[in-house]
């Protein structure tokens, strides 16, 4: 089993990596479900291969009005808005910390409530949605865990590890609700990321 | 002893470095919560100072039971510059990551006979209040056996000399009995029963118990259907703050009101109330409750603003209606009106008030500009956070403070072109359709032997021939939409509609394709929420958490989502909805260039004017029309969109971010022709995501770029076997 010490040894990692690690580890160490335990090795290997995820460069689609001075042949590209998942915002960091604290105290509803509060401040943070998905999985709300993880994937991803964590939550939730075939396909897919 | 109605709270204001709020708005928020602008040694006060770094607020926050935890009172300091919080720290200069103001009370769920109160325990009743009550109402309270013969005689004498009722002879105990048990008849037999019961009460209970009961029971006024009982609620109602923060002149005013809640109503009769309040202050001086210096000061205080004008209303019947409907179903009226539950909701009072203002100002303007009978046009709005589904504001009609017909929920009207995104989505979900698919904008072929066949027309009566799918949607072309819908199948669209609205599938006529289906603004908002949240159905939430009287959680209502549209398809749909704003029927919006998305809707004969629009965070749906269903001659864009614009101007609008999709590429085309173009040959360009390698023709007058030629060559090679 992964001990708490193992976790603390990794505190040197950047917080961002730690967050996704933590989420993935949580899947692995989730106390309630044996299926989750089986995923341990796999999830760990996924989690620790931290690399920067670069989505293939596709121009942002946009239909905003064009400017007259647009040089011929230039595509209208709006820069993607700054993504929230960097969490430079101390308010978000504080809420994440409080949520983890509540989780450590086995108060999952309160942990969820802290993340929802953070989402009111940064509703488009893939990272916060991922954190929420992990909490729902731990609370055995499998359907919502799967959907919330999908929601996390619908936003710009911060890292490969983050995307993988979301897919693992989806696979685990599907497995728990009986859709083993789909879960297996997803795990296969995650390997290609 | 009392049943305590459930108390309903709005969302608290979050403060953190980087939070967007104007200093003015924070000041308003603090006064809404009854904070005094004199930083004293007690919670519920603040100061505000200007400096080079901005405006610095020192706030002594009150303690508060939030939905997730109890927060003790704390002093904070924060600086606002250019509408941003730039620094936030505790009084010891330690930085604070974030902190909340108290959640404002927006109402309570009281029983049908309409009593509401905030119970004060003996420790929470200020001594000055008790002493003033005794000095003014019942000098011998502490010694008499429940009635006061001398008091009656003295009152009779004073009243005789004054020529009117100046003093009542009833003891506090008698007043309590009257309030508890008896009706308002003034008969001798009633007076005698009252007296006997007062004596019994006095024998059974301690004086402290009696005064505490009195403080919680006495009637202090009427707020619509709600009776204000007790000083706890009275203090909230008249001054927006807890009893322990009341100044002597405010206590004097509440004691004044006891004597005649409607006669001395400070909102209706401020002068009359002021005069009697000052007499009460005189009695307080005479009884040694305040000294002469304090008396001097207090009599000069005007009847405070909050007592005369209820700032911000704080009363949102349309939203409360939603909350009550949800909770009564779950808990039952009895429990809600008696157990003292704390109900934490999603309402954002700032957005709520902005929405109310947007409605009445815009409707006034429209009526003036069009010489319509003033005051008859109606509207409804529902604003939600599109990502979390939390309802931020509900306006049920023009007079938002009036608990009348709640149009946001109950006005179920034909939605007109608001249906079109469902038609286009159903098409885009089939592999052969993309944003430049050619559609036929021409009259429908006549059906033999059917004279009254469905024969739709475009809004402007024109026929445009072949148009791109993007333009057909953006210009809301009825003929092209009808052709498309018939081709993909009316029932297929109906099935998709049922899936997106979580309703059972209905068999539909072709007119369904152009919006012959009725929905409420709230239902429309939930449908458009699926688009606004990137394809995820996010049920609208009004209640976040219910706590019991002691603050323990009873139930949480978590955020849930459910993906209904694939990311590629919702991406294409949202590009269409952005094009509606930038080039289509909503281009008269002042947010045309802001990268927001939306759709206009107009029902037959312009009876209903609709607009639903969203940016990254807020989704607002507006309906405008007449209650009696007569034609307003307003289209979606010159009715509902105007209201939406007025509301959006107060929100922090950010351009809708659309996630790029892997198998798509951006193509710049001329909006009208739907053909590849650039600035040298078109002044009406849009950029659309198309499946990679979609063949797009060149707009006339444009010269192919090298890129185009390369693409052509590549496509030609790919087509070779």
mmCIF file of N, CA, C and O in Angstrom, chain A residues 80-154:
data_model
loop_
_atom_site.group_PDB
_atom_site.id
_atom_site.type_symbol
_atom_site.label_atom_id
_atom_site.label_comp_id
_atom_site.label_asym_id
_atom_site.label_seq_id
_atom_site.Cartn_x
_atom_site.Cartn_y
_atom_site.Cartn_z
ATOM 1 N N UNK A 80 -6.402 31.471 -26.418
ATOM 2 C CA UNK A 80 -7.216 30.833 -25.389
ATOM 3 C C UNK A 80 -7.077 31.635 -24.105
ATOM 4 O O UNK A 80 -5.996 32.136 -23.797
ATOM 5 N N UNK A 81 -8.168 31.808 -23.355
ATOM 6 C CA UNK A 81 -8.067 32.582 -22.120
ATOM 7 C C UNK A 81 -7.158 31.857 -21.141
ATOM 8 O O UNK A 81 -7.058 30.635 -21.187
ATOM 9 N N UNK A 82 -6.514 32.612 -20.259
ATOM 10 C CA UNK A 82 -5.606 31.955 -19.324
ATOM 11 C C UNK A 82 -6.353 30.900 -18.531
ATOM 12 O O UNK A 82 -7.470 31.134 -18.071
ATOM 13 N N UNK A 83 -5.769 29.760 -18.417
ATOM 14 C CA UNK A 83 -6.467 28.691 -17.735
ATOM 15 C C UNK A 83 -6.282 28.801 -16.242
ATOM 16 O O UNK A 83 -5.263 29.252 -15.748
ATOM 17 N N UNK A 84 -7.312 28.361 -15.527
ATOM 18 C CA UNK A 84 -7.320 28.567 -14.081
ATOM 19 C C UNK A 84 -6.491 27.525 -13.344
ATOM 20 O O UNK A 84 -6.117 27.717 -12.205
ATOM 21 N N UNK A 85 -6.197 26.420 -14.006
ATOM 22 C CA UNK A 85 -5.680 25.293 -13.241
ATOM 23 C C UNK A 85 -4.261 25.495 -12.741
ATOM 24 O O UNK A 85 -3.734 24.664 -12.031
ATOM 25 N N UNK A 86 -3.629 26.601 -13.117
ATOM 26 C CA UNK A 86 -2.340 26.911 -12.546
ATOM 27 C C UNK A 86 -2.466 27.274 -11.071
ATOM 28 O O UNK A 86 -1.526 27.126 -10.315
ATOM 29 N N UNK A 87 -3.660 27.721 -10.688
ATOM 30 C CA UNK A 87 -3.924 28.096 -9.300
ATOM 31 C C UNK A 87 -2.889 29.037 -8.740
ATOM 32 O O UNK A 87 -2.253 28.777 -7.739
ATOM 33 N N UNK A 88 -2.715 30.142 -9.423
ATOM 34 C CA UNK A 88 -1.926 31.200 -8.829
ATOM 35 C C UNK A 88 -2.780 31.882 -7.764
ATOM 36 O O UNK A 88 -2.293 32.649 -6.962
ATOM 37 N N UNK A 89 -4.069 31.580 -7.787
ATOM 38 C CA UNK A 89 -5.006 32.236 -6.882
ATOM 39 C C UNK A 89 -4.935 31.614 -5.480
ATOM 40 O O UNK A 89 -5.310 30.463 -5.294
ATOM 41 N N UNK A 90 -4.452 32.372 -4.508
ATOM 42 C CA UNK A 90 -4.312 31.808 -3.155
ATOM 43 C C UNK A 90 -5.649 31.375 -2.569
ATOM 44 O O UNK A 90 -5.692 30.470 -1.725
ATOM 45 N N UNK A 91 -6.727 32.006 -3.027
ATOM 46 C CA UNK A 91 -8.047 31.615 -2.524
ATOM 47 C C UNK A 91 -8.332 30.164 -2.901
ATOM 48 O O UNK A 91 -8.810 29.369 -2.082
ATOM 49 N N UNK A 92 -8.009 29.811 -4.152
ATOM 50 C CA UNK A 92 -8.257 28.449 -4.615
ATOM 51 C C UNK A 92 -7.346 27.474 -3.868
ATOM 52 O O UNK A 92 -7.772 26.402 -3.431
ATOM 53 N N UNK A 93 -6.088 27.860 -3.727
ATOM 54 C CA UNK A 93 -5.152 26.985 -3.012
ATOM 55 C C UNK A 93 -5.639 26.723 -1.592
ATOM 56 O O UNK A 93 -5.585 25.598 -1.099
ATOM 57 N N UNK A 94 -6.126 27.767 -0.963
ATOM 58 C CA UNK A 94 -6.607 27.624 0.401
ATOM 59 C C UNK A 94 -7.802 26.675 0.464
ATOM 60 O O UNK A 94 -7.906 25.833 1.361
ATOM 61 N N UNK A 95 -8.706 26.803 -0.508
ATOM 62 C CA UNK A 95 -9.882 25.929 -0.507
ATOM 63 C C UNK A 95 -9.494 24.485 -0.798
ATOM 64 O O UNK A 95 -10.060 23.547 -0.233
ATOM 65 N N UNK A 96 -8.517 24.304 -1.693
ATOM 66 C CA UNK A 96 -8.030 22.950 -1.955
ATOM 67 C C UNK A 96 -7.463 22.334 -0.681
ATOM 68 O O UNK A 96 -7.708 21.175 -0.355
ATOM 69 N N UNK A 97 -6.717 23.155 0.040
ATOM 70 C CA UNK A 97 -6.104 22.686 1.280
ATOM 71 C C UNK A 97 -7.187 22.310 2.297
ATOM 72 O O UNK A 97 -7.135 21.247 2.924
ATOM 73 N N UNK A 98 -8.185 23.176 2.405
ATOM 74 C CA UNK A 98 -9.275 22.894 3.346
ATOM 75 C C UNK A 98 -10.016 21.620 2.953
ATOM 76 O O UNK A 98 -10.411 20.830 3.802
ATOM 77 N N UNK A 99 -10.184 21.464 1.628
ATOM 78 C CA UNK A 99 -10.876 20.276 1.153
ATOM 79 C C UNK A 99 -10.092 19.013 1.510
ATOM 80 O O UNK A 99 -10.649 18.009 1.970
ATOM 81 N N UNK A 100 -8.787 19.077 1.315
ATOM 82 C CA UNK A 100 -7.942 17.917 1.646
ATOM 83 C C UNK A 100 -8.011 17.623 3.139
ATOM 84 O O UNK A 100 -8.010 16.459 3.570
ATOM 85 N N UNK A 101 -8.042 18.701 3.913
ATOM 86 C CA UNK A 101 -8.121 18.535 5.362
ATOM 87 C C UNK A 101 -9.423 17.824 5.741
ATOM 88 O O UNK A 101 -9.427 16.868 6.512
ATOM 89 N N UNK A 102 -10.530 18.284 5.151
ATOM 90 C CA UNK A 102 -11.825 17.656 5.437
ATOM 91 C C UNK A 102 -11.807 16.190 5.017
ATOM 92 O O UNK A 102 -12.347 15.327 5.694
ATOM 93 N N UNK A 103 -11.166 15.940 3.886
ATOM 94 C CA UNK A 103 -11.097 14.571 3.384
ATOM 95 C C UNK A 103 -10.289 13.701 4.350
ATOM 96 O O UNK A 103 -10.670 12.575 4.663
ATOM 97 N N UNK A 104 -9.188 14.274 4.842
ATOM 98 C CA UNK A 104 -8.371 13.534 5.797
ATOM 99 C C UNK A 104 -9.167 13.236 7.070
ATOM 100 O O UNK A 104 -8.943 12.218 7.718
ATOM 101 N N UNK A 105 -10.099 14.123 7.390
ATOM 102 C CA UNK A 105 -10.950 13.892 8.565
ATOM 103 C C UNK A 105 -12.169 13.048 8.227
ATOM 104 O O UNK A 105 -13.123 12.997 9.006
ATOM 105 N N UNK A 106 -12.143 12.441 7.040
ATOM 106 C CA UNK A 106 -13.264 11.607 6.602
ATOM 107 C C UNK A 106 -14.576 12.350 6.476
ATOM 108 O O UNK A 106 -15.639 11.767 6.624
ATOM 109 N N UNK A 107 -14.485 13.654 6.254
ATOM 110 C CA UNK A 107 -15.719 14.413 6.041
ATOM 111 C C UNK A 107 -15.816 14.749 4.554
ATOM 112 O O UNK A 107 -15.502 15.849 4.115
ATOM 113 N N UNK A 108 -16.264 13.756 3.776
ATOM 114 C CA UNK A 108 -16.318 13.955 2.327
ATOM 115 C C UNK A 108 -17.312 15.031 1.905
ATOM 116 O O UNK A 108 -17.019 15.826 1.017
ATOM 117 N N UNK A 109 -18.513 15.078 2.532
ATOM 118 C CA UNK A 109 -19.430 16.143 2.113
ATOM 119 C C UNK A 109 -18.803 17.529 2.259
ATOM 120 O O UNK A 109 -18.949 18.381 1.385
ATOM 121 N N UNK A 110 -18.076 17.730 3.341
ATOM 122 C CA UNK A 110 -17.455 19.039 3.523
ATOM 123 C C UNK A 110 -16.319 19.255 2.514
ATOM 124 O O UNK A 110 -16.160 20.345 1.977
ATOM 125 N N UNK A 111 -15.572 18.184 2.236
ATOM 126 C CA UNK A 111 -14.507 18.297 1.241
ATOM 127 C C UNK A 111 -15.092 18.700 -0.106
ATOM 128 O O UNK A 111 -14.561 19.566 -0.813
ATOM 129 N N UNK A 112 -16.224 18.094 -0.455
ATOM 130 C CA UNK A 112 -16.901 18.415 -1.716
ATOM 131 C C UNK A 112 -17.379 19.859 -1.698
ATOM 132 O O UNK A 112 -17.243 20.607 -2.658
ATOM 133 N N UNK A 113 -17.913 20.257 -0.550
ATOM 134 C CA UNK A 113 -18.437 21.601 -0.439
ATOM 135 C C UNK A 113 -17.342 22.659 -0.627
ATOM 136 O O UNK A 113 -17.569 23.703 -1.244
ATOM 137 N N UNK A 114 -16.132 22.383 -0.142
ATOM 138 C CA UNK A 114 -15.025 23.323 -0.348
ATOM 139 C C UNK A 114 -14.670 23.444 -1.831
ATOM 140 O O UNK A 114 -14.382 24.534 -2.324
ATOM 141 N N UNK A 115 -14.675 22.307 -2.540
ATOM 142 C CA UNK A 115 -14.349 22.362 -3.967
ATOM 143 C C UNK A 115 -15.444 23.096 -4.741
ATOM 144 O O UNK A 115 -15.168 23.877 -5.650
ATOM 145 N N UNK A 116 -16.685 22.872 -4.343
ATOM 146 C CA UNK A 116 -17.766 23.597 -5.020
ATOM 147 C C UNK A 116 -17.623 25.102 -4.795
ATOM 148 O O UNK A 116 -17.906 25.911 -5.681
ATOM 149 N N UNK A 117 -17.176 25.460 -3.604
ATOM 150 C CA UNK A 117 -16.961 26.886 -3.313
ATOM 151 C C UNK A 117 -15.859 27.424 -4.230
ATOM 152 O O UNK A 117 -15.967 28.528 -4.769
ATOM 153 N N UNK A 118 -14.810 26.624 -4.412
ATOM 154 C CA UNK A 118 -13.716 27.046 -5.302
ATOM 155 C C UNK A 118 -14.216 27.161 -6.743
ATOM 156 O O UNK A 118 -13.824 28.065 -7.478
ATOM 157 N N UNK A 119 -15.109 26.254 -7.137
ATOM 158 C CA UNK A 119 -15.634 26.290 -8.503
ATOM 159 C C UNK A 119 -16.492 27.529 -8.756
ATOM 160 O O UNK A 119 -16.626 27.972 -9.892
ATOM 161 N N UNK A 120 -17.082 28.070 -7.694
ATOM 162 C CA UNK A 120 -17.821 29.321 -7.878
ATOM 163 C C UNK A 120 -16.868 30.435 -8.265
ATOM 164 O O UNK A 120 -17.234 31.376 -8.955
ATOM 165 N N UNK A 121 -15.620 30.335 -7.789
ATOM 166 C CA UNK A 121 -14.636 31.365 -8.101
ATOM 167 C C UNK A 121 -13.977 31.077 -9.451
ATOM 168 O O UNK A 121 -13.785 31.975 -10.259
ATOM 169 N N UNK A 122 -13.654 29.820 -9.708
ATOM 170 C CA UNK A 122 -13.030 29.459 -10.988
ATOM 171 C C UNK A 122 -13.758 28.272 -11.619
ATOM 172 O O UNK A 122 -13.314 27.130 -11.528
ATOM 173 N N UNK A 123 -14.885 28.576 -12.278
ATOM 174 C CA UNK A 123 -15.731 27.476 -12.760
ATOM 175 C C UNK A 123 -15.152 26.696 -13.929
ATOM 176 O O UNK A 123 -15.681 25.650 -14.274
ATOM 177 N N UNK A 124 -14.094 27.186 -14.534
ATOM 178 C CA UNK A 124 -13.570 26.485 -15.702
ATOM 179 C C UNK A 124 -12.203 25.872 -15.442
ATOM 180 O O UNK A 124 -11.406 25.696 -16.358
ATOM 181 N N UNK A 125 -11.952 25.515 -14.207
ATOM 182 C CA UNK A 125 -10.672 24.917 -13.865
ATOM 183 C C UNK A 125 -10.752 23.397 -13.968
ATOM 184 O O UNK A 125 -11.436 22.736 -13.188
ATOM 185 N N UNK A 126 -10.060 22.840 -14.956
ATOM 186 C CA UNK A 126 -10.056 21.387 -15.149
ATOM 187 C C UNK A 126 -9.607 20.689 -13.866
ATOM 188 O O UNK A 126 -10.117 19.631 -13.488
ATOM 189 N N UNK A 127 -8.661 21.304 -13.197
ATOM 190 C CA UNK A 127 -8.090 20.734 -11.995
ATOM 191 C C UNK A 127 -9.105 20.615 -10.855
ATOM 192 O O UNK A 127 -9.160 19.600 -10.158
ATOM 193 N N UNK A 128 -9.903 21.660 -10.682
ATOM 194 C CA UNK A 128 -10.914 21.613 -9.622
ATOM 195 C C UNK A 128 -11.970 20.566 -9.927
ATOM 196 O O UNK A 128 -12.428 19.843 -9.045
ATOM 197 N N UNK A 129 -12.361 20.488 -11.181
ATOM 198 C CA UNK A 129 -13.355 19.476 -11.561
ATOM 199 C C UNK A 129 -12.785 18.072 -11.332
ATOM 200 O O UNK A 129 -13.492 17.160 -10.912
ATOM 201 N N UNK A 130 -11.493 17.928 -11.606
ATOM 202 C CA UNK A 130 -10.855 16.625 -11.390
ATOM 203 C C UNK A 130 -10.863 16.279 -9.894
ATOM 204 O O UNK A 130 -11.168 15.147 -9.503
ATOM 205 N N UNK A 131 -10.523 17.267 -9.100
ATOM 206 C CA UNK A 131 -10.519 17.066 -7.651
ATOM 207 C C UNK A 131 -11.917 16.638 -7.176
ATOM 208 O O UNK A 131 -12.072 15.712 -6.374
ATOM 209 N N UNK A 132 -12.933 17.306 -7.734
ATOM 210 C CA UNK A 132 -14.313 16.981 -7.369
ATOM 211 C C UNK A 132 -14.669 15.562 -7.792
ATOM 212 O O UNK A 132 -15.320 14.816 -7.056
ATOM 213 N N UNK A 133 -14.216 15.168 -8.986
ATOM 214 C CA UNK A 133 -14.488 13.815 -9.478
ATOM 215 C C UNK A 133 -13.891 12.785 -8.524
ATOM 216 O O UNK A 133 -14.536 11.788 -8.172
ATOM 217 N N UNK A 134 -12.652 13.031 -8.098
ATOM 218 C CA UNK A 134 -11.990 12.110 -7.168
ATOM 219 C C UNK A 134 -12.780 11.980 -5.872
ATOM 220 O O UNK A 134 -12.926 10.872 -5.333
ATOM 221 N N UNK A 135 -13.304 13.100 -5.385
ATOM 222 C CA UNK A 135 -14.064 13.058 -4.132
ATOM 223 C C UNK A 135 -15.362 12.276 -4.305
ATOM 224 O O UNK A 135 -15.769 11.520 -3.427
ATOM 225 N N UNK A 136 -16.017 12.469 -5.455
ATOM 226 C CA UNK A 136 -17.261 11.715 -5.688
ATOM 227 C C UNK A 136 -16.970 10.219 -5.809
ATOM 228 O O UNK A 136 -17.754 9.387 -5.372
ATOM 229 N N UNK A 137 -15.840 9.906 -6.411
ATOM 230 C CA UNK A 137 -15.469 8.495 -6.510
ATOM 231 C C UNK A 137 -15.253 7.917 -5.117
ATOM 232 O O UNK A 137 -15.746 6.840 -4.791
ATOM 233 N N UNK A 138 -14.552 8.675 -4.310
ATOM 234 C CA UNK A 138 -14.284 8.212 -2.957
ATOM 235 C C UNK A 138 -15.581 8.087 -2.156
ATOM 236 O O UNK A 138 -15.722 7.205 -1.312
ATOM 237 N N UNK A 139 -16.533 8.956 -2.454
ATOM 238 C CA UNK A 139 -17.828 8.887 -1.769
ATOM 239 C C UNK A 139 -18.741 7.844 -2.410
ATOM 240 O O UNK A 139 -19.905 7.728 -2.034
ATOM 241 N N UNK A 140 -18.199 7.118 -3.377
ATOM 242 C CA UNK A 140 -18.919 6.073 -4.096
ATOM 243 C C UNK A 140 -20.116 6.593 -4.893
ATOM 244 O O UNK A 140 -21.053 5.859 -5.167
ATOM 245 N N UNK A 141 -20.065 7.867 -5.260
ATOM 246 C CA UNK A 141 -21.077 8.395 -6.188
ATOM 247 C C UNK A 141 -20.541 8.164 -7.595
ATOM 248 O O UNK A 141 -20.055 9.084 -8.248
ATOM 249 N N UNK A 142 -20.626 6.909 -8.056
ATOM 250 C CA UNK A 142 -19.900 6.553 -9.274
ATOM 251 C C UNK A 142 -20.351 7.310 -10.506
ATOM 252 O O UNK A 142 -19.543 7.751 -11.302
ATOM 253 N N UNK A 143 -21.682 7.460 -10.651
ATOM 254 C CA UNK A 143 -22.146 8.112 -11.867
ATOM 255 C C UNK A 143 -21.678 9.555 -11.939
ATOM 256 O O UNK A 143 -21.209 10.036 -12.971
ATOM 257 N N UNK A 144 -21.803 10.245 -10.812
ATOM 258 C CA UNK A 144 -21.371 11.638 -10.836
ATOM 259 C C UNK A 144 -19.850 11.744 -10.957
ATOM 260 O O UNK A 144 -19.335 12.642 -11.610
ATOM 261 N N UNK A 145 -19.139 10.788 -10.352
ATOM 262 C CA UNK A 145 -17.680 10.798 -10.473
ATOM 263 C C UNK A 145 -17.282 10.706 -11.945
ATOM 264 O O UNK A 145 -16.433 11.470 -12.430
ATOM 265 N N UNK A 146 -17.930 9.804 -12.673
ATOM 266 C CA UNK A 146 -17.609 9.648 -14.094
ATOM 267 C C UNK A 146 -17.912 10.938 -14.863
ATOM 268 O O UNK A 146 -17.088 11.437 -15.626
ATOM 269 N N UNK A 147 -19.106 11.479 -14.642
ATOM 270 C CA UNK A 147 -19.512 12.662 -15.398
ATOM 271 C C UNK A 147 -18.662 13.878 -15.056
ATOM 272 O O UNK A 147 -18.306 14.665 -15.927
ATOM 273 N N UNK A 148 -18.354 14.035 -13.777
ATOM 274 C CA UNK A 148 -17.550 15.184 -13.372
ATOM 275 C C UNK A 148 -16.136 15.051 -13.952
ATOM 276 O O UNK A 148 -15.532 16.038 -14.378
ATOM 277 N N UNK A 149 -15.617 13.818 -14.023
ATOM 278 C CA UNK A 149 -14.303 13.617 -14.641
ATOM 279 C C UNK A 149 -14.359 13.972 -16.126
ATOM 280 O O UNK A 149 -13.438 14.576 -16.679
ATOM 281 N N UNK A 150 -15.457 13.613 -16.785
ATOM 282 C CA UNK A 150 -15.611 13.981 -18.198
ATOM 283 C C UNK A 150 -15.652 15.502 -18.342
ATOM 284 O O UNK A 150 -15.098 16.077 -19.277
ATOM 285 N N UNK A 151 -16.339 16.128 -17.399
ATOM 286 C CA UNK A 151 -16.405 17.594 -17.411
ATOM 287 C C UNK A 151 -14.986 18.162 -17.289
ATOM 288 O O UNK A 151 -14.634 19.113 -17.986
ATOM 289 N N UNK A 152 -14.199 17.588 -16.425
ATOM 290 C CA UNK A 152 -12.814 18.050 -16.266
ATOM 291 C C UNK A 152 -12.057 17.947 -17.586
ATOM 292 O O UNK A 152 -11.316 18.852 -17.970
ATOM 293 N N UNK A 153 -12.290 16.860 -18.289
ATOM 294 C CA UNK A 153 -11.605 16.667 -19.579
ATOM 295 C C UNK A 153 -12.076 17.645 -20.646
ATOM 296 O O UNK A 153 -11.413 17.828 -21.666
ATOM 297 N N UNK A 154 -13.239 18.250 -20.437
ATOM 298 C CA UNK A 154 -13.758 19.169 -21.449
ATOM 299 C C UNK A 154 -13.046 20.515 -21.404
ATOM 300 O O UNK A 154 -13.235 21.348 -22.271
#
